[in-house]
Amino acid sequence: MVESKKIRQFFFPSLTPKFLIRVTLVALFAYVFFGHVCLPLRIRGYSMEPTYRNGGFNLCWRVRYIFSEPKRSDVVAVRFAGKSVMLLKRVVAVEGERVEFRDGKLFVDGDKVDEPYVRYPCDWNLPPRQVEKGHVYVVGDNRRMPIESHRFGQTSIQRIVGVPVW
Amino acid sequence: MVKIKTILAGVLVLIIAVLAVLYFSGSEEKKVRKQFHLLSEWVSKDPDEKVFTMAHKVQSIGTLFAEACEFKAPIVSLSGSYTPEEISSYAAQGRAYFSKLSLRFYDLEIDFPEEGVAKAILTAKLTGTSKAGEHVDEIQEFECALQKIEDRWLFRSFKVVEVLKR
């Protein structure tokens, strides 16, 4: 009898002021946390496979770069359009560095970069270019497609929203 | 006593002035938003669209643009200055390619840097199905300028915001 009362109380709580205050606080916290600190992400596209798969779910930790800047091999969320459309890419070079691709291999400042996260074959060629001040160079991990079909390049650090939590 | 009255009158005039500015700028913003809404409505197409509706929409699209509308995109061949008639013509050709088309604008931020000029940053989402069955789902951020001509806000320029620069 007491058990069933507890169960009923759990699913149909009394609308006391305390309860309403608790619900309001939880809702407010959820709005602030998931709206501005830790954004839910649904991954669409194949450019970061196999690291992040199409259709996957993640959270974007927005406070990561408050006191620091993105560095090489960081996976970042780049604001692409509006408030909710982002690109998930990996930083391969930071400002001042020279980036190039030779037969699918990444070179930064003339040195070949070891990229264990690139699992699929790649045959890209891209002449050297310098990363501008206040920018980072981002590329996806899936470089199987022709270079023209892949969205990559240098982007302003201001556009980096955060990092995926896992 | 006179001083207090003067100060109160001054404060009242200031409050009225602030409210007036808010009201009129708010209504100008509504007018600008309406232009985007009309552009979205007239570009979009249903599969069962009648010929007269199509003709009306295509003709109406041109009326939203100023005499010379600048279009800037990373693809050089699309960049240039177009008259309203040219825009209507290209719109007709573009719409004819699709059986179903939807253009929506999101995250519209409007600013009025000077009298008779509006600047907007927005996200445009274009989805549709071509007559050959190909699906289109493109999203892009734009910077847009409008000019007030004879009490109507007309599009003056559209610039594709380049997020990733190779």
Tab-separated table of C-alpha atoms in Angstrom:
chain	number	residue	atom	x	y	z
A	1	MET	CA	0.000	0.000	0.000
A	2	VAL	CA	2.808	2.340	1.001
A	3	GLU	CA	4.792	1.137	-2.055
A	4	SER	CA	1.995	1.918	-4.489
A	5	LYS	CA	1.559	5.331	-2.891
A	6	LYS	CA	5.282	6.036	-3.381
A	7	ILE	CA	5.097	4.930	-7.007
A	8	ARG	CA	2.050	7.111	-7.602
A	9	GLN	CA	3.827	10.025	-5.894
A	10	PHE	CA	6.831	9.499	-8.190
A	11	PHE	CA	4.859	9.602	-11.437
A	12	PHE	CA	2.202	12.065	-10.299
A	13	PRO	CA	3.925	14.375	-7.780
A	14	SER	CA	2.006	16.944	-5.787
A	15	LEU	CA	2.271	20.392	-7.285
A	16	THR	CA	3.671	22.060	-4.207
A	17	PRO	CA	5.629	25.351	-4.420
A	18	LYS	CA	8.821	23.442	-3.558
A	19	PHE	CA	8.241	21.037	-6.422
A	20	LEU	CA	7.498	23.839	-8.872
A	21	ILE	CA	10.642	25.711	-7.820
A	22	ARG	CA	12.697	22.518	-8.301
A	23	VAL	CA	11.212	21.925	-11.755
A	24	THR	CA	11.853	25.546	-12.749
A	25	LEU	CA	15.464	25.383	-11.571
A	26	VAL	CA	16.097	22.106	-13.396
A	27	ALA	CA	14.529	23.482	-16.581
A	28	LEU	CA	16.581	26.667	-16.306
A	29	PHE	CA	19.782	24.732	-15.728
A	30	ALA	CA	19.045	22.443	-18.681
A	31	TYR	CA	18.330	25.451	-20.909
A	32	VAL	CA	21.562	27.189	-19.950
A	33	PHE	CA	23.725	24.052	-19.969
A	34	PHE	CA	22.479	22.396	-23.150
A	35	GLY	CA	21.747	25.661	-24.911
A	36	HIS	CA	24.980	27.495	-24.266
A	37	VAL	CA	27.618	25.302	-22.604
A	38	CYS	CA	27.262	21.790	-23.931
A	39	LEU	CA	25.373	21.691	-27.231
A	40	PRO	CA	23.859	18.443	-28.502
A	41	LEU	CA	25.217	17.542	-31.928
A	42	ARG	CA	23.825	15.202	-34.537
A	43	ILE	CA	26.489	14.250	-37.038
A	44	ARG	CA	25.479	14.381	-40.685
A	45	GLY	CA	27.983	13.535	-43.360
A	46	TYR	CA	31.003	11.346	-43.854
A	47	SER	CA	33.894	13.782	-43.805
A	48	MET	CA	35.121	12.729	-40.352
A	49	GLU	CA	34.803	8.959	-40.734
A	50	PRO	CA	35.808	6.661	-39.222
A	51	THR	CA	36.470	8.903	-36.206
A	52	TYR	CA	32.901	10.238	-36.203
A	53	ARG	CA	30.257	8.370	-38.135
A	54	ASN	CA	27.314	9.752	-40.060
A	55	GLY	CA	24.196	9.710	-37.899
A	56	GLY	CA	26.194	9.728	-34.674
A	57	PHE	CA	25.434	11.828	-31.616
A	58	ASN	CA	27.771	13.946	-29.539
A	59	LEU	CA	27.946	17.041	-27.376
A	60	CYS	CA	29.893	20.200	-28.216
A	61	TRP	CA	31.840	21.518	-25.212
A	62	ARG	CA	31.792	25.259	-25.808
A	63	VAL	CA	34.046	26.407	-22.976
A	64	ARG	CA	37.118	24.479	-24.142
A	65	TYR	CA	38.812	27.470	-25.764
A	66	ILE	CA	37.964	30.208	-23.307
A	67	PHE	CA	41.523	30.299	-21.947
A	68	SER	CA	43.391	28.557	-24.737
A	69	GLU	CA	43.486	28.272	-28.518
A	70	PRO	CA	43.002	25.302	-30.814
A	71	LYS	CA	46.109	23.292	-31.507
A	72	ARG	CA	47.102	20.717	-34.097
A	73	SER	CA	45.082	17.494	-34.175
A	74	ASP	CA	42.222	18.970	-32.114
A	75	VAL	CA	38.800	18.052	-33.481
A	76	VAL	CA	36.685	21.207	-33.493
A	77	ALA	CA	33.163	22.313	-34.321
A	78	VAL	CA	33.220	25.238	-36.764
A	79	ARG	CA	30.155	27.450	-37.043
A	80	PHE	CA	29.148	27.163	-40.676
A	81	ALA	CA	25.798	28.914	-40.922
A	82	GLY	CA	23.569	30.553	-38.337
A	83	LYS	CA	23.613	29.269	-34.769
A	84	SER	CA	23.054	25.596	-35.335
A	85	VAL	CA	24.861	24.428	-38.464
A	86	MET	CA	28.435	23.379	-37.749
A	87	LEU	CA	31.239	21.524	-39.441
A	88	LEU	CA	33.160	18.922	-37.482
A	89	LYS	CA	36.792	19.032	-38.631
A	90	ARG	CA	40.310	18.428	-37.377
A	91	VAL	CA	42.908	21.165	-36.960
A	92	VAL	CA	46.002	20.293	-38.986
A	93	ALA	CA	47.865	23.614	-38.806
A	94	VAL	CA	47.730	26.833	-36.830
A	95	GLU	CA	48.453	30.441	-37.757
A	96	GLY	CA	51.739	31.114	-39.494
A	97	GLU	CA	52.304	27.497	-40.553
A	98	ARG	CA	52.488	26.367	-44.186
A	99	VAL	CA	50.175	23.562	-45.205
A	100	GLU	CA	50.412	21.346	-48.263
A	101	PHE	CA	49.330	17.932	-49.499
A	102	ARG	CA	51.627	15.750	-51.614
A	103	ASP	CA	50.207	12.457	-52.917
A	104	GLY	CA	47.738	12.383	-50.057
A	105	LYS	CA	50.301	13.104	-47.316
A	106	LEU	CA	50.039	16.188	-45.150
A	107	PHE	CA	53.084	18.437	-44.824
A	108	VAL	CA	53.262	21.305	-42.361
A	109	ASP	CA	56.207	23.693	-42.693
A	110	GLY	CA	57.827	21.151	-45.010
A	111	ASP	CA	57.656	18.272	-42.499
A	112	LYS	CA	55.510	15.222	-43.128
A	113	VAL	CA	52.838	14.855	-40.451
A	114	ASP	CA	51.949	11.453	-39.106
A	115	GLU	CA	48.141	11.106	-39.151
A	116	PRO	CA	47.010	7.820	-37.582
A	117	TYR	CA	43.367	8.967	-37.686
A	118	VAL	CA	43.351	8.964	-41.514
A	119	ARG	CA	42.367	5.374	-42.260
A	120	TYR	CA	41.283	5.563	-45.881
A	121	PRO	CA	43.548	6.055	-48.898
A	122	CYS	CA	44.068	9.590	-50.125
A	123	ASP	CA	45.735	11.004	-53.247
A	124	TRP	CA	45.322	14.720	-52.695
A	125	ASN	CA	47.733	17.309	-53.987
A	126	LEU	CA	47.527	20.878	-52.760
A	127	PRO	CA	50.241	23.511	-53.235
A	128	PRO	CA	51.653	25.083	-50.040
A	129	ARG	CA	49.682	27.905	-48.449
A	130	GLN	CA	50.196	29.897	-45.282
A	131	VAL	CA	47.667	29.950	-42.505
A	132	GLU	CA	46.694	33.558	-41.822
A	133	LYS	CA	46.825	35.263	-38.443
A	134	GLY	CA	43.829	34.410	-36.283
A	135	HIS	CA	43.053	31.329	-38.365
A	136	VAL	CA	43.538	27.575	-38.215
A	137	TYR	CA	43.570	25.053	-41.031
A	138	VAL	CA	40.943	22.327	-40.713
A	139	VAL	CA	40.434	19.142	-42.691
A	140	GLY	CA	38.207	16.100	-42.267
A	141	ASP	CA	39.652	12.657	-41.474
A	142	ASN	CA	37.922	11.000	-44.437
A	143	ARG	CA	39.978	11.945	-47.468
A	144	ARG	CA	38.798	9.123	-49.675
A	145	MET	CA	36.771	11.443	-51.917
A	146	PRO	CA	38.262	13.773	-54.571
A	147	ILE	CA	39.784	16.907	-53.080
A	148	GLU	CA	37.140	19.100	-54.769
A	149	SER	CA	34.346	17.288	-52.922
A	150	HIS	CA	35.758	17.786	-49.453
A	151	ARG	CA	35.052	20.949	-47.447
A	152	PHE	CA	38.291	22.052	-45.830
A	153	GLY	CA	40.492	25.098	-45.477
A	154	GLN	CA	41.468	27.845	-43.108
A	155	THR	CA	38.880	29.356	-40.873
A	156	SER	CA	38.830	32.136	-38.343
A	157	ILE	CA	39.319	31.048	-34.744
A	158	GLN	CA	36.250	33.175	-33.949
A	159	ARG	CA	34.170	30.605	-35.806
A	160	ILE	CA	35.296	27.714	-33.646
A	161	VAL	CA	32.434	26.922	-31.313
A	162	GLY	CA	33.962	24.122	-29.255
A	163	VAL	CA	35.093	20.512	-29.215
A	164	PRO	CA	33.177	17.221	-29.190
A	165	VAL	CA	32.995	15.746	-25.713
A	166	TRP	CA	33.900	12.213	-26.901
B	1	MET	CA	10.801	73.855	-8.506
B	2	VAL	CA	11.243	75.091	-12.062
B	3	LYS	CA	14.465	73.123	-12.371
B	4	ILE	CA	12.775	69.881	-11.330
B	5	LYS	CA	9.989	70.471	-13.817
B	6	THR	CA	12.524	71.092	-16.577
B	7	ILE	CA	14.424	67.933	-15.711
B	8	LEU	CA	11.231	65.872	-15.626
B	9	ALA	CA	10.136	67.299	-18.982
B	10	GLY	CA	13.552	66.499	-20.428
B	11	VAL	CA	13.412	62.919	-19.144
B	12	LEU	CA	9.903	62.504	-20.541
B	13	VAL	CA	10.978	63.779	-23.960
B	14	LEU	CA	13.956	61.406	-23.869
B	15	ILE	CA	11.763	58.436	-23.008
B	16	ILE	CA	9.333	59.308	-25.816
B	17	ALA	CA	12.234	59.692	-28.246
B	18	VAL	CA	13.697	56.300	-27.260
B	19	LEU	CA	10.295	54.627	-27.597
B	20	ALA	CA	9.761	56.263	-30.981
B	21	VAL	CA	13.149	55.079	-32.234
B	22	LEU	CA	12.450	51.569	-30.981
B	23	TYR	CA	9.019	51.553	-32.554
B	24	PHE	CA	10.050	52.861	-35.959
B	25	SER	CA	13.247	50.818	-36.216
B	26	GLY	CA	11.229	47.799	-35.142
B	27	SER	CA	8.723	48.412	-37.885
B	28	GLU	CA	11.518	48.885	-40.441
B	29	GLU	CA	12.949	45.564	-39.324
B	30	LYS	CA	9.553	43.958	-39.893
B	31	LYS	CA	9.478	45.396	-43.411
B	32	VAL	CA	12.930	43.974	-44.148
B	33	ARG	CA	11.946	40.584	-42.737
B	34	LYS	CA	8.868	40.631	-44.938
B	35	GLN	CA	11.065	41.008	-48.031
B	36	PHE	CA	12.956	37.857	-47.077
B	37	HIS	CA	9.686	36.092	-46.428
B	38	LEU	CA	8.398	37.082	-49.875
B	39	LEU	CA	11.636	35.961	-51.543
B	40	SER	CA	11.360	32.628	-49.774
B	41	GLU	CA	7.702	32.251	-50.795
B	42	TRP	CA	8.255	33.165	-54.434
B	43	VAL	CA	11.340	31.026	-54.974
B	44	SER	CA	9.748	27.958	-53.361
B	45	LYS	CA	7.798	25.634	-55.590
B	46	ASP	CA	5.241	22.882	-55.051
B	47	PRO	CA	5.069	19.852	-57.365
B	48	ASP	CA	1.528	20.775	-58.448
B	49	GLU	CA	2.265	24.434	-59.134
B	50	LYS	CA	0.093	25.909	-61.888
B	51	VAL	CA	1.581	27.788	-64.835
B	52	PHE	CA	-0.058	31.094	-63.861
B	53	THR	CA	1.264	30.773	-60.303
B	54	MET	CA	4.723	30.054	-61.653
B	55	ALA	CA	4.600	33.060	-63.987
B	56	HIS	CA	3.371	35.340	-61.222
B	57	LYS	CA	6.071	34.170	-58.796
B	58	VAL	CA	8.889	34.475	-61.313
B	59	GLN	CA	7.827	37.973	-62.289
B	60	SER	CA	7.401	38.980	-58.651
B	61	ILE	CA	10.913	37.829	-57.683
B	62	GLY	CA	12.430	40.606	-59.800
B	63	THR	CA	10.411	43.291	-57.981
B	64	LEU	CA	12.296	42.538	-54.762
B	65	PHE	CA	15.649	43.617	-56.211
B	66	ALA	CA	17.205	47.013	-56.849
B	67	GLU	CA	18.235	48.054	-60.368
B	68	ALA	CA	21.685	46.513	-59.984
B	69	CYS	CA	22.044	43.725	-57.464
B	70	GLU	CA	25.547	42.534	-56.720
B	71	PHE	CA	26.096	38.850	-56.137
B	72	LYS	CA	29.433	37.705	-54.705
B	73	ALA	CA	30.295	34.038	-54.379
B	74	PRO	CA	33.519	31.992	-54.189
B	75	ILE	CA	32.535	30.583	-57.585
B	76	VAL	CA	33.642	33.450	-59.853
B	77	SER	CA	31.213	32.580	-62.665
B	78	LEU	CA	28.240	33.280	-60.384
B	79	SER	CA	29.558	36.644	-59.185
B	80	GLY	CA	28.413	39.805	-60.881
B	81	SER	CA	25.835	42.524	-61.093
B	82	TYR	CA	22.326	41.573	-62.219
B	83	THR	CA	19.227	43.551	-63.149
B	84	PRO	CA	15.801	42.539	-61.806
B	85	GLU	CA	14.886	41.179	-65.247
B	86	GLU	CA	18.004	38.997	-65.344
B	87	ILE	CA	17.279	37.748	-61.844
B	88	SER	CA	13.706	36.835	-62.837
B	89	SER	CA	15.039	35.035	-65.884
B	90	TYR	CA	17.632	33.045	-63.912
B	91	ALA	CA	15.041	32.299	-61.243
B	92	ALA	CA	12.687	30.920	-63.898
B	93	GLN	CA	15.435	28.703	-65.298
B	94	GLY	CA	16.447	27.529	-61.850
B	95	ARG	CA	12.893	26.772	-60.758
B	96	ALA	CA	12.169	24.896	-63.974
B	97	TYR	CA	14.932	22.426	-63.089
B	98	PHE	CA	13.118	21.381	-59.936
B	99	SER	CA	9.804	19.652	-59.394
B	100	LYS	CA	9.845	20.670	-55.739
B	101	LEU	CA	11.840	23.477	-54.173
B	102	SER	CA	11.958	25.141	-50.797
B	103	LEU	CA	13.982	28.183	-49.783
B	104	ARG	CA	13.960	29.143	-46.110
B	105	PHE	CA	15.822	31.828	-44.197
B	106	TYR	CA	16.948	31.384	-40.599
B	107	ASP	CA	18.818	33.281	-37.906
B	108	LEU	CA	18.152	36.591	-39.574
B	109	GLU	CA	20.051	39.438	-37.917
B	110	ILE	CA	19.269	42.889	-39.274
B	111	ASP	CA	21.146	46.103	-38.669
B	112	PHE	CA	20.595	49.640	-39.958
B	113	PRO	CA	24.080	51.211	-40.247
B	114	GLU	CA	22.698	54.340	-41.931
B	115	GLU	CA	19.438	55.887	-43.142
B	116	GLY	CA	17.850	53.857	-45.911
B	117	VAL	CA	20.368	51.009	-45.711
B	118	ALA	CA	19.878	47.652	-44.036
B	119	LYS	CA	22.487	44.941	-43.570
B	120	ALA	CA	21.450	41.396	-42.793
B	121	ILE	CA	23.323	38.226	-41.905
B	122	LEU	CA	21.278	35.122	-42.459
B	123	THR	CA	21.272	31.408	-43.110
B	124	ALA	CA	19.588	30.192	-46.270
B	125	LYS	CA	18.481	26.604	-46.635
B	126	LEU	CA	17.597	25.295	-50.068
B	127	THR	CA	15.999	21.879	-50.328
B	128	GLY	CA	14.322	20.266	-53.253
B	129	THR	CA	14.016	17.505	-55.777
B	130	SER	CA	14.990	17.969	-59.394
B	131	LYS	CA	12.852	16.619	-62.228
B	132	ALA	CA	15.489	13.894	-62.651
B	133	GLY	CA	14.959	12.821	-59.044
B	134	GLU	CA	18.140	14.314	-57.537
B	135	HIS	CA	17.820	15.622	-54.011
B	136	VAL	CA	19.264	18.993	-53.094
B	137	ASP	CA	19.910	20.019	-49.519
B	138	GLU	CA	22.189	23.023	-49.257
B	139	ILE	CA	22.719	25.444	-46.443
B	140	GLN	CA	24.772	28.612	-46.587
B	141	GLU	CA	25.382	31.803	-44.662
B	142	PHE	CA	24.918	35.097	-46.522
B	143	GLU	CA	25.560	38.767	-45.933
B	144	CYS	CA	22.891	40.848	-47.590
B	145	ALA	CA	22.449	44.567	-48.106
B	146	LEU	CA	19.099	46.236	-48.772
B	147	GLN	CA	18.304	49.761	-49.823
B	148	LYS	CA	15.128	51.694	-49.139
B	149	ILE	CA	13.819	53.060	-52.437
B	150	GLU	CA	10.425	54.806	-52.517
B	151	ASP	CA	9.462	53.320	-49.166
B	152	ARG	CA	10.300	49.773	-50.292
B	153	TRP	CA	13.261	47.726	-49.126
B	154	LEU	CA	15.014	46.219	-52.142
B	155	PHE	CA	17.905	43.752	-52.196
B	156	ARG	CA	21.150	45.422	-53.221
B	157	SER	CA	23.720	42.700	-52.737
B	158	PHE	CA	24.136	39.133	-51.650
B	159	LYS	CA	27.498	37.846	-50.507
B	160	VAL	CA	28.230	34.219	-49.713
B	161	VAL	CA	30.115	34.037	-46.424
B	162	GLU	CA	33.194	31.962	-47.061
B	163	VAL	CA	33.798	29.943	-43.910
B	164	LEU	CA	36.622	27.726	-45.167
B	165	LYS	CA	39.220	29.221	-47.463
B	166	ARG	CA	41.558	26.791	-49.164
